[in-house]
Tab-separated table of C-alpha atoms and ligand atoms in Angstrom:
chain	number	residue	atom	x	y	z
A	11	UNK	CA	-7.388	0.202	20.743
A	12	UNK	CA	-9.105	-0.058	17.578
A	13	UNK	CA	-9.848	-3.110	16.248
A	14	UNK	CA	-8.004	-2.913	12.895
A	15	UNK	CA	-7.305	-6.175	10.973
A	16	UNK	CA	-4.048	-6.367	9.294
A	17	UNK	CA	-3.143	-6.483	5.869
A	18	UNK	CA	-0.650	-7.845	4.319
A	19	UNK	CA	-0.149	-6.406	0.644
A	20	UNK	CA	2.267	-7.920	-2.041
A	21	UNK	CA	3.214	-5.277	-4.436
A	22	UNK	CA	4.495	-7.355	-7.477
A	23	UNK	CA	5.773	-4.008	-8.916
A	24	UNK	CA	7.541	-5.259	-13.029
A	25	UNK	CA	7.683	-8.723	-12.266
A	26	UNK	CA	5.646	-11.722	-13.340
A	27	UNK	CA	3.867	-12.100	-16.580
A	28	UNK	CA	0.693	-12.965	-17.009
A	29	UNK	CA	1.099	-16.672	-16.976
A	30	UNK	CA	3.625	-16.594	-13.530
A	31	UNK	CA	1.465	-13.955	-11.694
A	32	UNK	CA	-1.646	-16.309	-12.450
A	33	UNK	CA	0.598	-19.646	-11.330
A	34	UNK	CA	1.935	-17.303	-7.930
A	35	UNK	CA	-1.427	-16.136	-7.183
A	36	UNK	CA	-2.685	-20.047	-7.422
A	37	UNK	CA	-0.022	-21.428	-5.257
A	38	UNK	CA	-0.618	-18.310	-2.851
A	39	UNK	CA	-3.878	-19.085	-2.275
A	40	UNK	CA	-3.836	-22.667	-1.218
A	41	UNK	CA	-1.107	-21.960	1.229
A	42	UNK	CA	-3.076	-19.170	2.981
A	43	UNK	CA	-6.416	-20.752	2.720
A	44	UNK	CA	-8.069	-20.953	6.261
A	45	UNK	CA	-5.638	-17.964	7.520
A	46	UNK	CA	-8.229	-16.228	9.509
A	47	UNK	CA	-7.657	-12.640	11.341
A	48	UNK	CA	-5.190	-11.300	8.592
A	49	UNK	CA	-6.464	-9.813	4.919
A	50	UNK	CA	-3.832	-10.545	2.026
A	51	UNK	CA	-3.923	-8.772	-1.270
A	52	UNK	CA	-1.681	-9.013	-4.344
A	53	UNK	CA	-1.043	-5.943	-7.047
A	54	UNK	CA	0.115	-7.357	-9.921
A	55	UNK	CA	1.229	-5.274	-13.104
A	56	UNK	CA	-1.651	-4.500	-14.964
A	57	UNK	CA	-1.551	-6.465	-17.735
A	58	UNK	CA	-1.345	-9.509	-15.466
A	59	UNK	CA	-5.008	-8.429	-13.974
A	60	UNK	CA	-7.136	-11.093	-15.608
A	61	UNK	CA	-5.185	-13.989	-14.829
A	62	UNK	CA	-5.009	-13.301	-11.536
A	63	UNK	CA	-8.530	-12.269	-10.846
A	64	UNK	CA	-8.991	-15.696	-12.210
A	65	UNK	CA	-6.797	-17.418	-10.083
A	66	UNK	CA	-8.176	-16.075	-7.108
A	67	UNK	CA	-12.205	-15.880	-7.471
A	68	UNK	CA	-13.524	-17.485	-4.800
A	69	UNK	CA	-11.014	-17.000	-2.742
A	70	UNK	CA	-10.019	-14.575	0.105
A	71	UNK	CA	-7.502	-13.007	-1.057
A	72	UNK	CA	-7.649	-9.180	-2.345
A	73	UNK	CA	-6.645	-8.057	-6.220
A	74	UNK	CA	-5.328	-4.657	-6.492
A	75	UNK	CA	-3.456	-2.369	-8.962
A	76	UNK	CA	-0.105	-0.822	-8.182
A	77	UNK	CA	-1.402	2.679	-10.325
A	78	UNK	CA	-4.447	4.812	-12.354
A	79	UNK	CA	-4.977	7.454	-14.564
A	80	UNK	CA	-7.508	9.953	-12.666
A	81	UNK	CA	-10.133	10.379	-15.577
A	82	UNK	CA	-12.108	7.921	-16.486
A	83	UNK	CA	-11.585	7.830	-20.343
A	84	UNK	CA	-9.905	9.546	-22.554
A	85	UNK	CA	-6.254	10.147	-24.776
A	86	UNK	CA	-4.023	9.434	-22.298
A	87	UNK	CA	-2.142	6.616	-23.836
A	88	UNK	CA	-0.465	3.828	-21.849
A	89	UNK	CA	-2.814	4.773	-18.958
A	90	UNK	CA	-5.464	2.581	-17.118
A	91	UNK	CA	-8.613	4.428	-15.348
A	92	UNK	CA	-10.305	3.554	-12.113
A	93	UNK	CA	-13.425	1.877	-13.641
A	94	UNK	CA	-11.247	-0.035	-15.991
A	95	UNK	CA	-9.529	-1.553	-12.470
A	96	UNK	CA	-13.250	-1.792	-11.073
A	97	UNK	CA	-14.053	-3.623	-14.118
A	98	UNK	CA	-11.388	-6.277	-14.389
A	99	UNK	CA	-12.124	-7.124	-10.533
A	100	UNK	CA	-9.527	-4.788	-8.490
A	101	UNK	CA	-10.746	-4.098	-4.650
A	102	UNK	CA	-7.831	-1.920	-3.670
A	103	UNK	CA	-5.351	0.837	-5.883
A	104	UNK	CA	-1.536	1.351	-5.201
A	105	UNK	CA	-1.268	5.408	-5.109
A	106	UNK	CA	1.775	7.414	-4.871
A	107	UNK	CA	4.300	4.897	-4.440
A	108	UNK	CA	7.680	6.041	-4.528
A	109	UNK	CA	8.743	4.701	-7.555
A	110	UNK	CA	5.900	6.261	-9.614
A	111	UNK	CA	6.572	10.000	-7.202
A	112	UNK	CA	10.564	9.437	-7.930
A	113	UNK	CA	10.723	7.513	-11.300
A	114	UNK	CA	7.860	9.026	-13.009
A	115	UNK	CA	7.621	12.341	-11.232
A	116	UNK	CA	4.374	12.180	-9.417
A	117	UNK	CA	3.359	15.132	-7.703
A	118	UNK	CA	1.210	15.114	-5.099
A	119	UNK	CA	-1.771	16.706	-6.886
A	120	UNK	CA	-1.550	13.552	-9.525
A	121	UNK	CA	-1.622	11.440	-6.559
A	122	UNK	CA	-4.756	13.504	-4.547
A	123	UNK	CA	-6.310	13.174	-8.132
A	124	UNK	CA	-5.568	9.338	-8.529
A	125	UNK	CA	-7.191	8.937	-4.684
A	126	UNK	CA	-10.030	11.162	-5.325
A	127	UNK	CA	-10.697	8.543	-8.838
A	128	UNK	CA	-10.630	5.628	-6.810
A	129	UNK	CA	-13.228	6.458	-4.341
A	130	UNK	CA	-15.445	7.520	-7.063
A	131	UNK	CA	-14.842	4.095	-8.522
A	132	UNK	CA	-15.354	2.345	-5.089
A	133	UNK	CA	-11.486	1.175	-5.164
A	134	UNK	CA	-9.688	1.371	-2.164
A	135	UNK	CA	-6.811	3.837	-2.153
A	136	UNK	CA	-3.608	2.697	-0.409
A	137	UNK	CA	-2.025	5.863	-0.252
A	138	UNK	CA	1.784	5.455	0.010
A	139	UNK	CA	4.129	8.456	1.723
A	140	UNK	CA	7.233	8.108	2.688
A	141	UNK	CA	10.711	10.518	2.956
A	142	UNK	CA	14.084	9.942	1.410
A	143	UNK	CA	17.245	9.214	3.074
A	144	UNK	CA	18.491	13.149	2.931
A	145	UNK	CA	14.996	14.147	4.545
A	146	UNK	CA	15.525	12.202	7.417
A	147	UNK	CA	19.045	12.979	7.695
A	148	UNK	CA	18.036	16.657	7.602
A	149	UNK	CA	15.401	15.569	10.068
A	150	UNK	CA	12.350	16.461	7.821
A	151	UNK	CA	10.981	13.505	8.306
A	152	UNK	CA	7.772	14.236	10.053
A	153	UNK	CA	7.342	17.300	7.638
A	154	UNK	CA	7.513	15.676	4.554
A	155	UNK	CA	5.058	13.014	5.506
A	156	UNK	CA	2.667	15.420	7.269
A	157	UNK	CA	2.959	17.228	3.774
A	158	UNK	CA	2.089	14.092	1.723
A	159	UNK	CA	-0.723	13.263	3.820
A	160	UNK	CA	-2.306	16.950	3.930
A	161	UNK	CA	-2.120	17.114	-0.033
A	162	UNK	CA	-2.697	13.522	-0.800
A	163	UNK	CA	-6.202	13.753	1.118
A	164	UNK	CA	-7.219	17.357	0.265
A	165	UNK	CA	-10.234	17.994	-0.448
A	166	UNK	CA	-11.893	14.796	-0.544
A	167	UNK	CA	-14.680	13.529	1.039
A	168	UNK	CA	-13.699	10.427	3.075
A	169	UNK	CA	-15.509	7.753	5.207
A	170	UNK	CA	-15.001	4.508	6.557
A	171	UNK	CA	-16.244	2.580	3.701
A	172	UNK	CA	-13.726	4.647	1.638
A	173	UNK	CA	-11.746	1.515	2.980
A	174	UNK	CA	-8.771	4.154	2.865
A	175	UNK	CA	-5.447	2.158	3.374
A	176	UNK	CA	-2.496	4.471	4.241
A	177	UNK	CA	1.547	2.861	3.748
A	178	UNK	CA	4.290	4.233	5.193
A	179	UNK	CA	7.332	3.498	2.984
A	180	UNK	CA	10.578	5.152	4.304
A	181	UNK	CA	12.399	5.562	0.587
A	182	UNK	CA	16.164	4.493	1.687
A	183	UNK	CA	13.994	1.193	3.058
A	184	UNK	CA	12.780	-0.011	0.092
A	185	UNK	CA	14.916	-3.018	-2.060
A	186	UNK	CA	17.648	-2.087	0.176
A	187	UNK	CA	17.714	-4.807	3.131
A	188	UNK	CA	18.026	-1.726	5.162
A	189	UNK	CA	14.654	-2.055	7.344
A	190	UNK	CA	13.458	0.754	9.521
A	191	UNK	CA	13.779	-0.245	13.443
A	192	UNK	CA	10.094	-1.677	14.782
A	193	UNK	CA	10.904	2.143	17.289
A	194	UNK	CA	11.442	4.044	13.442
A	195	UNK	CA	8.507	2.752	12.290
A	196	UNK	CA	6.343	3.400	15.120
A	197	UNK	CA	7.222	6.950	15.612
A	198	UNK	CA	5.916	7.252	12.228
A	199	UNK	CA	2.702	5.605	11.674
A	200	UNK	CA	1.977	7.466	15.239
A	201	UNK	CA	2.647	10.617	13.612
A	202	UNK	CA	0.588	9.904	10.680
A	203	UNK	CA	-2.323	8.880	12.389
A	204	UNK	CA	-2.036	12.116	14.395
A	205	UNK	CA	-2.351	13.744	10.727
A	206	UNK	CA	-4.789	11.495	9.825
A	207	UNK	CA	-6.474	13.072	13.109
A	208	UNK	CA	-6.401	16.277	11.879
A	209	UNK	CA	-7.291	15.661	8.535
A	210	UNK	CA	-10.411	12.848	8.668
A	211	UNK	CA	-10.688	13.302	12.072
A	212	UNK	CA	-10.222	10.948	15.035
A	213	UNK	CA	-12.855	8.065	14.766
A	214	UNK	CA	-11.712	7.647	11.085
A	215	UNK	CA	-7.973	7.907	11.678
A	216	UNK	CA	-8.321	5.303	14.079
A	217	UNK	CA	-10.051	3.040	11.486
A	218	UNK	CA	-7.554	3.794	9.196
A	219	UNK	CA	-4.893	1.201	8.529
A	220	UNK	CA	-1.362	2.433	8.130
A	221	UNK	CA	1.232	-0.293	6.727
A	222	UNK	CA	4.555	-0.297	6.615
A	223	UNK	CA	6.633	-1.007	3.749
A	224	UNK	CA	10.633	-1.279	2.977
A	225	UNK	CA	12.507	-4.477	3.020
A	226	UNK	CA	9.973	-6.573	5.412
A	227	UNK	CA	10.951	-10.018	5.606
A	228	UNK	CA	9.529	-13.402	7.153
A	229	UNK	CA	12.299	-12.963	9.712
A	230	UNK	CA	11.286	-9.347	10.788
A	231	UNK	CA	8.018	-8.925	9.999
A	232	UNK	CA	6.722	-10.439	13.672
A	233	UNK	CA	8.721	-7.709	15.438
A	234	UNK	CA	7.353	-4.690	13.492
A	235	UNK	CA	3.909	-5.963	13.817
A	236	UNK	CA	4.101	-5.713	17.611
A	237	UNK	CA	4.280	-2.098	17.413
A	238	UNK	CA	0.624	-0.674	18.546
A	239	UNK	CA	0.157	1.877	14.851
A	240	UNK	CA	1.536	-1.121	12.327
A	241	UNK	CA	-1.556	-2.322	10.823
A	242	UNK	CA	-0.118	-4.805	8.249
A	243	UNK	CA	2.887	-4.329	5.440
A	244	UNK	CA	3.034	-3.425	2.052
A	245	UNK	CA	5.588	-6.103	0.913
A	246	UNK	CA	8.045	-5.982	-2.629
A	247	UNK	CA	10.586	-8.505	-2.960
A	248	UNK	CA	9.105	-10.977	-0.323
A	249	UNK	CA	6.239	-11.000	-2.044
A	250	UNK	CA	7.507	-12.513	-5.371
A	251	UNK	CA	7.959	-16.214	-3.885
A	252	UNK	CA	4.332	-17.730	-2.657
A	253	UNK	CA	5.599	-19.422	-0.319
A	254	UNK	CA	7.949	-16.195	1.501
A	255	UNK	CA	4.633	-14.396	0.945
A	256	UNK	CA	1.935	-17.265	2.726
A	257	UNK	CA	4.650	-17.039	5.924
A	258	UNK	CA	4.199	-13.103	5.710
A	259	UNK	CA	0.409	-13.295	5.784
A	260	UNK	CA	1.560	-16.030	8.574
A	261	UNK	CA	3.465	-13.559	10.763
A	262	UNK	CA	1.182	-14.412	14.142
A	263	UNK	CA	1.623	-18.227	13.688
A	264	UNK	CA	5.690	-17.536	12.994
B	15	LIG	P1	10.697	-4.162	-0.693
B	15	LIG	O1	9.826	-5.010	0.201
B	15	LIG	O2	11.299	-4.937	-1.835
B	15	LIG	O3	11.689	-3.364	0.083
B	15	LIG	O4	9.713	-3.099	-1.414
B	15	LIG	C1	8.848	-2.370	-0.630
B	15	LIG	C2	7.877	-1.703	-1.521
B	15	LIG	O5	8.222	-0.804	-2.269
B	15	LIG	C3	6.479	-2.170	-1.486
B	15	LIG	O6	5.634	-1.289	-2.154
């Protein structure tokens, strides 16, 4: 068993301004200070990036981005690149979340192009894959995320300081309340890390933490961390209240 320490990601998605991310991310860290064993990170929405950088220097917790622009610089109006992130004192990069794939049409070549930025910027990609409800009905579940993996990683050349973060967000899971079983979840992040396998190959696959994301909860979050391939969550609407969030990073004292 690999020695993988969990992390526990708050994805702040459109909430928070600048001013309530920076108060959240205060309060945050004084209720998880001394939390040892667990990593906690926070992606608030861009704009909100300074004041929460500032509210957490010198602390433990993580800063990252919930999305990128692949060049560097350019016309691309609206967009933020990787050394931009780098720059305003992001350690980790939100890619492919479902929202961005399903909202904004994000194909996985954007998203392989987005990963491929962050490494070259020395961000950490959390790569996020996931199916919809109608894939797993039609039992495509496996396929699709195989699929995801295969094209989100193609190509580039990854090691373990690559700090590669992989979530596994099951799209009827997320915002709904509907949480996949700990047995769900598992069968998944095994399956991915047997991609992972293939892909990186085993020694880095095994290093690789896989999180799962959709609907996880103080109450449930224990039970879904006991599962051998659950290496932390990636964590929406739990995430918004410090203190929900501090019993999250919690979950082994809960
Ligand atoms: P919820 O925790 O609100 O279901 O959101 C999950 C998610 O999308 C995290 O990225």
């Amino acid at each position: 068993m690999e020695n993988r320490t969990p992390l526990i990601a708050g994805n702040w998605k459109m909430y928070k301004t600048p001013t309530e991310a920076g108060e959240a991310a205060r309060k945050l860290a004084g209720l998880v200070a001394g939390v040892t064993g667990v990593e906690a990170m926070v992606a608030p929405a861009f704009v909100a990036i300074p004041a929460v950088a500032r509210a957490l220097s010198g602390t433990e917790i993580a800063l990252g981005a919930q999305n990128l622009h692949w060049e560097d610089q350019g016309a691309f109006t609206g967009e933020c690149s990787a050394a931009m992130l780098k720059d305003a004192g992001c350690d980790y990069v939100i890619i492919g979340h479902s929202e961005r794939r399903h909202l904004f049409g994000e194909t996985d070549e954007a998203v392989n192009k987005k990963v491929r930025a962050a490494l070259a910027h020395g961000l950490k990609p959390v790569l996020c894959v996931g199916e919809t409800e109608g894939e797993r009905d039609a039992g495509h579940t496996m396929d699709v995320l195989d699929v995801q993996v295969a094209r989100g990683l193609d190509g580039l050349s990854i090691t373990a300081e690559s700090g590669l973060v992989v979530a596994y967000e099951p799209v009827w899971a997320i915002g709904t309340g509907r949480t996949a079983t700990p047995d769900q979840a598992q069968e998944a992040h095994a399956h991915i890390r047997e991609k992972l396998g293939q892909v990186l190959g085993k020694p880095l696959a095994n290093s690789t933490r896989i999180l799962y994301g959709g609907s996880v909860k103080p109450g449930n979050i224990a039970e879904l961390m006991t599962e051998p391939d659950l290496d932390g969550a990636l964590v929406g609407g739990a995430s918004l209240d410090p203190a929900s969030f501090a019993d999250l990073v919690r979950f082994r004292a809960a």
